[in-house]
Short mmCIF file of C-alpha atoms and ligand atoms in Angstrom, two decimals:
data_model
loop_
_atom_site.label_atom_id
_atom_site.label_comp_id
_atom_site.label_asym_id
_atom_site.label_seq_id
_atom_site.Cartn_x
_atom_site.Cartn_y
_atom_site.Cartn_z
CA MET A 1 111.68 -3.71 80.39
CA PRO A 2 110.37 -7.20 79.98
CA ASP A 3 107.11 -8.04 81.76
CA PRO A 4 108.30 -9.47 85.13
CA THR A 5 105.57 -12.07 85.05
CA THR A 6 106.90 -13.69 81.89
CA ARG A 7 110.38 -14.35 83.39
CA THR A 8 109.19 -17.13 85.65
CA ARG A 9 106.94 -18.76 82.96
CA LEU A 10 108.17 -21.15 80.26
CA PRO A 11 107.65 -19.82 76.75
CA ALA A 12 104.55 -21.01 74.77
CA ASP A 13 105.37 -23.06 71.71
CA LEU A 14 103.63 -20.62 69.40
CA ALA A 15 101.85 -17.31 69.79
CA ILE A 16 99.65 -15.53 67.24
CA VAL A 17 99.37 -11.75 67.71
CA ASN A 18 97.30 -8.96 66.29
CA CYS A 19 94.67 -11.40 64.82
CA THR A 20 90.93 -10.85 64.72
CA ALA A 21 89.84 -13.93 66.60
CA LEU A 22 86.53 -15.63 65.86
CA LEU A 23 85.64 -16.40 69.51
CA GLY A 24 81.90 -17.20 69.45
CA VAL A 25 79.37 -18.41 66.97
CA GLY A 26 75.60 -18.74 67.36
CA ALA A 27 72.54 -19.05 65.23
CA GLU A 28 72.15 -15.24 65.19
CA ARG A 29 75.59 -13.81 65.26
CA ALA A 30 79.38 -14.35 65.35
CA THR A 31 81.66 -12.62 67.89
CA PHE A 32 85.07 -11.40 66.89
CA ALA A 33 87.93 -9.97 69.03
CA PRO A 34 90.19 -7.61 67.05
CA GLY A 35 93.87 -7.36 68.21
CA ALA A 36 93.73 -10.65 70.00
CA THR A 37 96.66 -12.83 71.16
CA ILE A 38 96.41 -16.63 70.96
CA GLU A 39 99.00 -18.95 72.65
CA ILE A 40 99.47 -22.55 71.94
CA ASN A 41 101.38 -25.12 74.15
CA GLY A 42 101.52 -28.89 73.91
CA GLY A 43 99.07 -28.81 71.01
CA ARG A 44 96.30 -27.02 72.99
CA PHE A 45 95.17 -23.44 73.30
CA THR A 46 96.65 -22.11 76.54
CA ARG A 47 95.74 -18.41 76.22
CA ILE A 48 93.19 -16.55 74.21
CA ASP A 49 93.37 -13.02 75.09
CA PRO A 50 91.08 -10.32 73.51
CA HIS A 51 92.92 -7.44 75.32
CA PRO A 52 96.56 -8.46 75.42
CA ASP A 53 98.95 -6.27 77.24
CA GLY A 54 102.44 -6.46 75.69
CA LEU A 55 104.08 -9.10 73.62
CA PRO A 56 103.73 -12.75 74.44
CA HIS A 57 106.45 -14.99 75.80
CA ALA A 58 106.70 -17.66 73.06
CA LYS A 59 109.32 -19.57 71.03
CA GLN A 60 107.65 -18.50 67.71
CA VAL A 61 105.44 -15.52 67.18
CA ILE A 62 103.22 -14.96 64.11
CA ASP A 63 102.00 -11.46 63.32
CA ALA A 64 98.48 -11.97 61.97
CA ARG A 65 97.61 -8.31 61.31
CA GLY A 66 94.74 -8.15 58.69
CA MET A 67 93.85 -11.74 59.28
CA VAL A 68 91.04 -13.58 61.01
CA ALA A 69 92.01 -16.50 63.32
CA MET A 70 89.30 -19.08 63.23
CA PRO A 71 88.97 -22.76 64.14
CA GLY A 72 90.31 -25.05 61.45
CA LEU A 73 87.50 -26.32 59.09
CA ILE A 74 86.14 -29.82 59.34
CA ASN A 75 85.20 -31.98 56.43
CA THR A 76 82.81 -34.54 58.00
CA HIS A 77 82.60 -36.91 55.08
CA THR A 78 84.84 -37.64 52.22
CA HIS A 79 86.64 -40.33 50.19
CA ALA A 80 89.93 -38.62 49.98
CA ALA A 81 91.77 -40.92 47.63
CA MET A 82 89.09 -40.32 44.94
CA THR A 83 91.16 -37.23 44.00
CA PHE A 84 92.40 -39.63 41.23
CA LEU A 85 88.82 -39.55 39.83
CA ARG A 86 88.26 -35.83 39.89
CA GLY A 87 86.53 -34.79 36.67
CA ALA A 88 86.62 -38.39 35.34
CA ALA A 89 82.75 -38.86 35.42
CA GLU A 90 80.71 -35.75 34.62
CA ASP A 91 77.22 -34.95 33.45
CA VAL A 92 75.77 -38.45 34.27
CA ALA A 93 73.08 -39.69 36.70
CA LEU A 94 74.05 -41.35 39.95
CA ALA A 95 73.54 -45.04 38.88
CA HIS A 96 75.45 -44.45 35.62
CA TRP A 97 78.19 -42.65 37.56
CA PHE A 98 78.68 -45.64 39.94
CA ASN A 99 78.17 -48.55 37.47
CA ASP A 100 79.93 -47.22 34.37
CA TYR A 101 82.65 -45.01 35.75
CA ILE A 102 83.46 -45.01 39.49
CA TRP A 103 83.22 -48.67 40.45
CA PRO A 104 85.01 -50.01 37.26
CA MET A 105 87.82 -47.42 37.84
CA GLU A 106 88.16 -48.26 41.51
CA VAL A 107 89.16 -51.79 40.49
CA ASN A 108 92.40 -50.30 39.40
CA PHE A 109 93.35 -48.91 42.82
CA ALA A 110 96.47 -50.45 44.25
CA GLU A 111 97.30 -49.89 47.95
CA ARG A 112 99.95 -47.20 47.26
CA ASP A 113 97.32 -45.34 45.15
CA VAL A 114 95.28 -44.76 48.29
CA TYR A 115 98.34 -43.28 49.97
CA LEU A 116 99.02 -40.96 46.95
CA GLY A 117 95.45 -39.90 46.35
CA THR A 118 94.88 -39.26 50.09
CA LEU A 119 98.07 -37.21 50.33
CA VAL A 120 96.95 -35.01 47.38
CA ALA A 121 93.54 -34.61 49.13
CA ILE A 122 95.29 -33.67 52.36
CA ALA A 123 97.48 -31.05 50.56
CA GLU A 124 94.38 -29.51 48.98
CA MET A 125 92.62 -29.54 52.31
CA ILE A 126 95.48 -27.90 54.20
CA GLU A 127 95.51 -25.26 51.49
CA CYS A 128 91.87 -24.50 51.90
CA GLY A 129 91.89 -24.46 55.70
CA VAL A 130 90.58 -27.92 56.43
CA THR A 131 92.30 -29.31 59.60
CA THR A 132 90.09 -32.43 60.27
CA PHE A 133 88.47 -34.77 57.76
CA ALA A 134 86.39 -37.89 58.15
CA ASP A 135 87.40 -40.42 55.49
CA HIS A 136 85.48 -43.51 54.27
CA TYR A 137 87.52 -45.66 51.79
CA PHE A 138 89.52 -48.81 51.14
CA HIS A 139 93.13 -49.71 51.95
CA MET A 140 92.87 -47.40 54.88
CA ASP A 141 96.30 -48.25 56.40
CA GLN A 142 97.60 -46.26 53.44
CA ALA A 143 95.33 -43.34 54.20
CA ALA A 144 96.42 -43.48 57.91
CA GLN A 145 100.01 -43.29 56.73
CA ALA A 146 99.30 -40.16 54.76
CA VAL A 147 97.56 -38.62 57.80
CA LEU A 148 100.55 -39.54 60.05
CA GLU A 149 103.11 -37.93 57.74
CA SER A 150 101.21 -34.76 56.85
CA GLY A 151 100.21 -33.79 60.41
CA ILE A 152 96.45 -33.30 59.60
CA ARG A 153 93.71 -34.67 61.91
CA ALA A 154 91.37 -37.36 60.65
CA ASN A 155 88.65 -39.77 61.59
CA LEU A 156 89.21 -42.88 59.36
CA GLY A 157 86.91 -45.68 58.50
CA ALA A 158 87.63 -48.76 56.38
CA ALA A 159 84.62 -49.06 54.01
CA PHE A 160 82.98 -52.45 53.23
CA PHE A 161 80.23 -54.10 51.26
CA SER A 162 78.45 -57.25 52.39
CA SER A 163 79.29 -58.61 48.76
CA GLN A 164 82.94 -58.98 50.09
CA GLY A 165 81.87 -61.68 52.43
CA PRO A 166 82.80 -61.71 56.14
CA ASP A 167 86.30 -60.25 55.50
CA GLY A 168 84.97 -56.78 54.81
CA LEU A 169 83.37 -56.35 58.19
CA THR A 170 86.32 -57.98 59.99
CA GLN A 171 88.82 -55.67 58.30
CA SER A 172 86.72 -52.60 59.07
CA LEU A 173 86.57 -53.57 62.73
CA SER A 174 90.27 -54.47 63.01
CA PHE A 175 91.27 -51.24 61.31
CA ALA A 176 89.12 -49.16 63.69
CA GLU A 177 90.73 -50.98 66.63
CA ARG A 178 94.27 -50.75 65.35
CA TRP A 179 94.37 -47.01 64.58
CA LYS A 180 92.02 -45.70 67.28
CA ASN A 181 93.73 -42.75 68.94
CA ALA A 182 96.91 -43.18 66.96
CA ALA A 183 99.41 -40.22 66.57
CA ASP A 184 98.63 -39.01 70.06
CA GLY A 185 94.92 -38.86 69.31
CA ARG A 186 95.30 -37.12 66.03
CA ILE A 187 93.74 -40.16 64.28
CA THR A 188 90.31 -41.35 65.45
CA THR A 189 88.40 -44.10 63.77
CA SER A 190 84.92 -45.34 62.74
CA VAL A 191 83.42 -48.66 61.63
CA ALA A 192 82.43 -47.98 58.06
CA PRO A 193 79.67 -50.06 56.29
CA HIS A 194 79.18 -48.49 52.86
CA ALA A 195 75.40 -48.09 53.09
CA PRO A 196 72.15 -49.94 54.07
CA TYR A 197 71.58 -50.78 50.38
CA THR A 198 74.98 -52.44 50.03
CA VAL A 199 75.37 -53.95 53.54
CA SER A 200 73.03 -56.57 55.02
CA ASP A 201 71.05 -56.02 58.27
CA ALA A 202 73.08 -58.67 59.90
CA ASP A 203 76.36 -56.93 58.99
CA LEU A 204 74.93 -53.57 60.09
CA THR A 205 74.04 -55.08 63.46
CA ALA A 206 77.55 -56.55 63.81
CA ALA A 207 79.12 -53.25 62.85
CA ALA A 208 77.10 -51.39 65.51
CA GLU A 209 78.05 -53.97 68.16
CA GLY A 210 81.70 -53.60 67.17
CA ALA A 211 81.53 -49.82 67.25
CA ARG A 212 79.94 -49.86 70.69
CA ARG A 213 82.64 -52.27 71.95
CA LEU A 214 85.39 -50.01 70.65
CA GLY A 215 83.74 -46.77 71.64
CA VAL A 216 83.70 -45.36 68.13
CA ARG A 217 80.91 -44.40 65.70
CA VAL A 218 79.53 -46.03 62.59
CA HIS A 219 80.22 -43.86 59.49
CA LEU A 220 78.03 -44.62 56.52
CA HIS A 221 75.85 -43.40 53.64
CA ALA A 222 72.10 -43.56 54.27
CA ALA A 223 69.04 -42.00 52.69
CA GLU A 224 71.32 -40.29 50.30
CA ASP A 225 68.42 -39.21 48.18
CA ILE A 226 64.67 -39.72 48.08
CA VAL A 227 65.12 -42.41 45.40
CA GLN A 228 66.98 -44.55 47.88
CA THR A 229 64.41 -44.00 50.56
CA ASN A 230 61.56 -44.92 48.30
CA ALA A 231 63.41 -48.09 47.11
CA SER A 232 63.98 -49.08 50.64
CA LEU A 233 60.35 -48.64 51.51
CA ARG A 234 59.36 -50.61 48.40
CA ASP A 235 61.80 -53.43 49.03
CA ARG A 236 62.01 -53.64 52.79
CA GLY A 237 59.01 -51.74 54.06
CA ARG A 238 61.31 -49.45 56.11
CA THR A 239 63.27 -46.20 55.45
CA PRO A 240 67.01 -46.40 55.56
CA ILE A 241 66.94 -44.48 58.93
CA GLN A 242 64.53 -47.04 60.26
CA VAL A 243 66.98 -49.72 59.22
CA LEU A 244 69.75 -47.93 61.18
CA ALA A 245 67.53 -47.79 64.27
CA GLU A 246 66.54 -51.41 64.11
CA THR A 247 70.03 -52.71 63.55
CA GLY A 248 71.41 -50.61 66.51
CA VAL A 249 73.49 -48.32 64.36
CA LEU A 250 71.89 -45.13 65.71
CA ASP A 251 72.24 -46.40 69.23
CA ALA A 252 76.00 -47.09 68.70
CA GLY A 253 76.45 -43.65 67.28
CA ALA A 254 76.45 -42.67 63.56
CA ILE A 255 77.98 -40.21 61.09
CA ILE A 256 75.30 -40.29 58.42
CA ALA A 257 75.99 -39.13 54.89
CA HIS A 258 73.94 -37.43 53.31
CA GLY A 259 70.33 -37.67 54.39
CA ASN A 260 68.64 -35.91 51.48
CA GLY A 261 66.05 -38.66 51.71
CA ILE A 262 65.33 -38.27 55.40
CA LEU A 263 61.59 -38.21 56.00
CA ALA A 264 59.72 -36.44 58.76
CA ASP A 265 59.20 -39.72 60.79
CA ASP A 266 62.91 -40.40 60.53
CA ILE A 267 63.76 -37.18 62.31
CA ALA A 268 61.94 -38.37 65.50
CA LEU A 269 64.14 -41.48 65.45
CA LEU A 270 67.36 -39.53 64.96
CA SER A 271 66.35 -37.14 67.75
CA GLN A 272 66.07 -40.04 70.23
CA HIS A 273 69.86 -40.59 69.54
CA ARG A 274 70.87 -36.89 69.09
CA GLY A 275 73.83 -37.04 71.50
CA ARG A 276 75.53 -39.56 69.30
CA VAL A 277 74.41 -39.17 65.68
CA GLY A 278 74.92 -36.36 63.18
CA VAL A 279 74.11 -35.80 59.51
CA THR A 280 76.81 -34.65 57.18
CA HIS A 281 75.79 -32.35 54.23
CA GLY A 282 77.64 -31.55 51.01
CA PRO A 283 75.25 -29.88 48.66
CA LYS A 284 77.42 -29.28 45.52
CA GLY A 285 77.37 -33.01 44.54
CA TYR A 286 73.63 -33.19 45.26
CA LEU A 287 72.90 -30.36 42.93
CA LYS A 288 75.21 -31.90 40.24
CA PHE A 289 73.26 -35.15 40.59
CA ALA A 290 69.98 -33.13 40.45
CA PHE A 291 68.77 -34.64 43.70
CA GLY A 292 65.18 -33.57 44.55
CA PRO A 293 64.73 -32.56 48.13
CA LEU A 294 67.84 -31.52 50.02
CA THR A 295 68.79 -32.62 53.56
CA PRO A 296 66.02 -31.14 55.90
CA ILE A 297 68.54 -29.20 57.96
CA ALA A 298 65.99 -26.92 59.59
CA ALA A 299 63.99 -29.86 60.95
CA LEU A 300 67.12 -31.74 62.03
CA ARG A 301 68.51 -28.81 63.95
CA ALA A 302 65.07 -28.13 65.46
CA ALA A 303 65.14 -31.73 66.72
CA GLY A 304 68.59 -31.25 68.18
CA VAL A 305 70.38 -33.43 65.60
CA PRO A 306 73.77 -31.92 64.69
CA VAL A 307 74.57 -31.15 61.04
CA GLY A 308 78.01 -30.73 59.60
CA TYR A 309 79.56 -29.81 56.28
CA CYS A 310 81.23 -32.23 53.93
CA THR A 311 82.51 -32.29 50.37
CA ASP A 312 81.91 -36.06 49.84
CA GLY A 313 84.59 -37.42 47.42
CA PRO A 314 86.32 -35.21 44.87
CA ALA A 315 84.94 -37.47 42.13
CA SER A 316 81.51 -35.98 42.63
CA ASN A 317 82.32 -32.61 44.34
CA ASN A 318 85.50 -31.79 42.37
CA THR A 319 87.02 -29.93 45.35
CA LEU A 320 87.61 -30.54 49.00
CA ASP A 321 86.74 -26.97 49.85
CA ILE A 322 84.60 -26.62 52.94
CA LEU A 323 84.28 -22.87 52.49
CA GLU A 324 82.43 -23.69 49.29
CA ALA A 325 80.26 -26.35 51.12
CA MET A 326 79.36 -23.83 53.69
CA ARG A 327 78.40 -21.21 51.06
CA VAL A 328 76.35 -23.48 48.89
CA THR A 329 74.58 -24.90 51.96
CA ALA A 330 73.65 -21.36 53.13
CA ILE A 331 72.22 -20.28 49.77
CA THR A 332 70.35 -23.55 49.02
CA GLN A 333 68.85 -23.75 52.51
CA LYS A 334 67.52 -20.22 52.14
CA GLN A 335 66.08 -21.29 48.84
CA VAL A 336 64.48 -24.56 49.98
CA THR A 337 62.92 -23.00 53.14
CA ASP A 338 61.92 -19.92 51.07
CA ASP A 339 63.26 -17.85 53.98
CA PRO A 340 66.10 -15.39 53.29
CA THR A 341 66.25 -14.48 56.91
CA TRP A 342 67.08 -18.09 58.03
CA PHE A 343 70.53 -19.70 57.91
CA ARG A 344 72.18 -16.49 59.02
CA THR A 345 75.95 -16.04 58.75
CA GLY A 346 76.34 -16.88 62.42
CA MET A 347 74.57 -20.23 61.87
CA ALA A 348 76.71 -20.93 58.79
CA LEU A 349 79.89 -20.51 60.91
CA GLU A 350 78.48 -22.41 63.95
CA ILE A 351 77.85 -25.45 61.61
CA ALA A 352 81.41 -25.12 60.31
CA GLY A 353 82.78 -25.25 63.95
CA PRO A 354 80.80 -26.73 66.78
CA GLY A 355 78.22 -28.31 64.49
CA SER A 356 80.69 -30.29 62.40
CA ALA A 357 82.72 -31.22 65.57
CA ALA A 358 79.52 -32.70 67.11
CA VAL A 359 78.83 -34.85 64.02
CA LEU A 360 82.19 -36.49 64.57
CA GLY A 361 81.66 -36.79 68.31
CA MET A 362 84.41 -34.22 69.04
CA SER A 363 82.50 -31.38 70.61
CA GLY A 364 84.75 -29.11 72.68
CA GLU A 365 87.93 -30.65 71.21
CA ILE A 366 87.88 -29.13 67.71
CA GLY A 367 85.85 -26.48 65.97
CA VAL A 368 86.36 -23.88 68.71
CA LEU A 369 88.89 -21.39 69.84
CA ARG A 370 88.65 -22.13 73.55
CA LEU A 371 91.12 -22.72 76.29
CA GLY A 372 92.13 -26.41 76.52
CA ALA A 373 90.71 -27.27 73.03
CA ARG A 374 93.06 -28.78 70.52
CA ALA A 375 95.02 -26.12 68.68
CA ASP A 376 93.58 -26.48 65.20
CA LEU A 377 93.46 -23.00 63.69
CA ILE A 378 93.59 -21.11 60.40
CA LEU A 379 94.56 -17.59 59.49
CA VAL A 380 92.40 -16.07 56.79
CA ASP A 381 93.52 -12.95 54.98
CA VAL A 382 90.52 -10.63 54.55
CA SER A 383 92.38 -7.73 53.00
CA GLY A 384 91.68 -8.67 49.37
CA PHE A 385 89.47 -6.62 47.09
CA HIS A 386 86.78 -9.32 47.16
CA CYS A 387 86.39 -8.89 50.98
CA GLN A 388 86.59 -5.16 51.25
CA PRO A 389 85.21 -3.10 52.89
CA LEU A 390 84.50 -5.17 55.95
CA HIS A 391 80.94 -4.13 56.87
CA ASN A 392 80.20 -7.52 58.06
CA LEU A 393 83.11 -9.82 58.86
CA ALA A 394 80.96 -12.94 59.22
CA ALA A 395 79.45 -12.36 55.80
CA ALA A 396 82.97 -12.01 54.41
CA LEU A 397 83.89 -15.45 55.75
CA VAL A 398 80.64 -17.05 54.52
CA TYR A 399 80.18 -15.37 51.16
CA SER A 400 83.42 -13.72 49.98
CA VAL A 401 86.53 -15.50 51.20
CA GLN A 402 88.36 -17.78 48.76
CA PRO A 403 90.46 -20.85 49.57
CA GLY A 404 93.58 -18.95 48.51
CA ASP A 405 92.89 -16.39 51.35
CA VAL A 406 93.87 -19.09 53.84
CA ARG A 407 97.41 -18.09 54.65
CA THR A 408 98.29 -20.42 57.52
CA THR A 409 97.03 -23.77 58.70
CA ILE A 410 97.87 -25.22 62.13
CA VAL A 411 96.94 -28.57 63.48
CA GLU A 412 97.63 -29.57 67.12
CA GLY A 413 99.85 -26.61 67.35
CA GLN A 414 101.94 -27.67 64.34
CA LEU A 415 102.32 -25.34 61.32
CA LEU A 416 101.25 -27.36 58.29
CA MET A 417 101.07 -24.35 55.92
CA HIS A 418 102.52 -20.90 56.62
CA ASP A 419 102.22 -17.98 54.17
CA ARG A 420 100.82 -20.49 51.63
CA GLN A 421 103.87 -22.71 51.78
CA LEU A 422 103.16 -26.38 52.53
CA LEU A 423 105.48 -27.51 55.25
CA THR A 424 104.88 -31.28 55.49
CA ILE A 425 104.20 -32.29 51.95
CA ASN A 426 106.54 -32.20 48.97
CA ARG A 427 104.30 -30.76 46.32
CA ASP A 428 106.26 -31.43 43.12
CA ALA A 429 107.30 -35.03 43.74
CA LEU A 430 103.76 -35.91 44.87
CA LEU A 431 102.11 -34.40 41.81
CA ASP A 432 104.46 -36.06 39.40
CA GLU A 433 103.66 -39.63 40.68
CA PHE A 434 99.93 -38.77 41.13
CA ARG A 435 99.45 -37.55 37.61
CA HIS A 436 101.13 -40.59 36.13
CA ARG A 437 99.00 -43.12 38.00
CA ALA A 438 95.81 -41.06 37.37
CA ARG A 439 96.12 -41.95 33.67
CA GLU A 440 96.23 -45.73 34.45
CA ILE A 441 93.50 -45.68 37.12
CA THR A 442 90.89 -44.17 34.82
CA ASP A 443 91.29 -47.14 32.38
CA ARG A 444 87.94 -49.10 32.18
CA THR A 445 88.83 -51.59 29.30
CA HIS A 446 89.11 -54.51 31.73
CA GLY A 447 85.24 -54.60 32.03
CA ARG A 448 85.22 -55.42 35.73
CA THR A 449 83.61 -53.56 38.68
CA ILE A 450 83.72 -53.75 42.45
CA GLN A 451 79.95 -53.67 43.01
CA ASP A 452 76.61 -53.03 41.28
CA TYR A 453 74.40 -49.94 42.13
CA THR A 454 70.76 -51.24 41.79
CA GLN A 455 67.81 -49.23 43.02
ZN1 ZN B 1 80.28 -40.48 50.30
#
């Protein structure tokens, strides 16, 4: 006999049954509900039931036995189209990396390349469970097109340098206005100056005013490492974070990458604006560049400043794998604080969900399995040898799971990958064109560059 209560109710768009749902995360522990049912309707979670009674009433039902259902992962800072430059500049210091490899190669990017490179990045992110990314690059109408077609969620910012003249800032503002809340809110935007060392105080001030007017954040690099902070103190008498405070960027709201050079005094400034600023952290690239101190995550969190995970661009990080960013953050933060009892698995997962959502100004909307939140969810298979036995499920997610264990990726209730099959991207056609252009883009014989890195 069917449950009589279901006969009068319209079916849900999608139901996931028999999953172990990650329902709560905190600094000390994570809470899981085995055997849960999750229903999605109109792109939102409409039922999260840890003790379901009978089968759900839904148009499509996924049996997720042996899998963890958790919020889709959030990459809070990347340059997606730099997939083209993955592995093209290795074993060099930061200034050499920019001046002799990256900025000369970026001269070769045509508009369509940003579409292709971003779509490859999106395919990789869907495969490793990322459902939202914050992107910071050029020709961003092309990136937006890739986001539209693929079904992923993104916060997009059109990057600019002051060396471009007034056009850079104007384009960044008009892009943020044009695409704000596009695709039924799946696309949000930021104003995206490159960094305080490449953008003038006047342009930062104008970017902050524009962001405030549009109701979006400023997404930029700042205090990336201690060398930048020391150079700013030497040349301007202020730290990069002080520059952001004085130009109104912190007041407007800011997504700050990467903050390894944040000083103790800066944290008080950031704390004054903690409801609208966040710091994004992607340690793999910092370790490759042999940066000295790492982002002071303990002090930032103690001051109430949200911290999120990122991969930065694949030219420095080589992957767009947020599981890896979470893992490397956890182990390096234990090491830098000399405290193996800190950065517990619950905190690692909390930063992956609510923490990263807060950095993007999307608290409660993404990064949580909660009624009414946007239905961005992944199913992770924890039955593999490398996860067994499951003495500690949170530890399996933080320290054992591999990107290939992500079986299914859902954004706004839409299946983007199911049973490892990409459903919105044609893999073979995309890779053919991408590999062909990658050979041309890495040509540096023209001797030109888009910008100089001087510190
Ligand atoms: Zn970056």
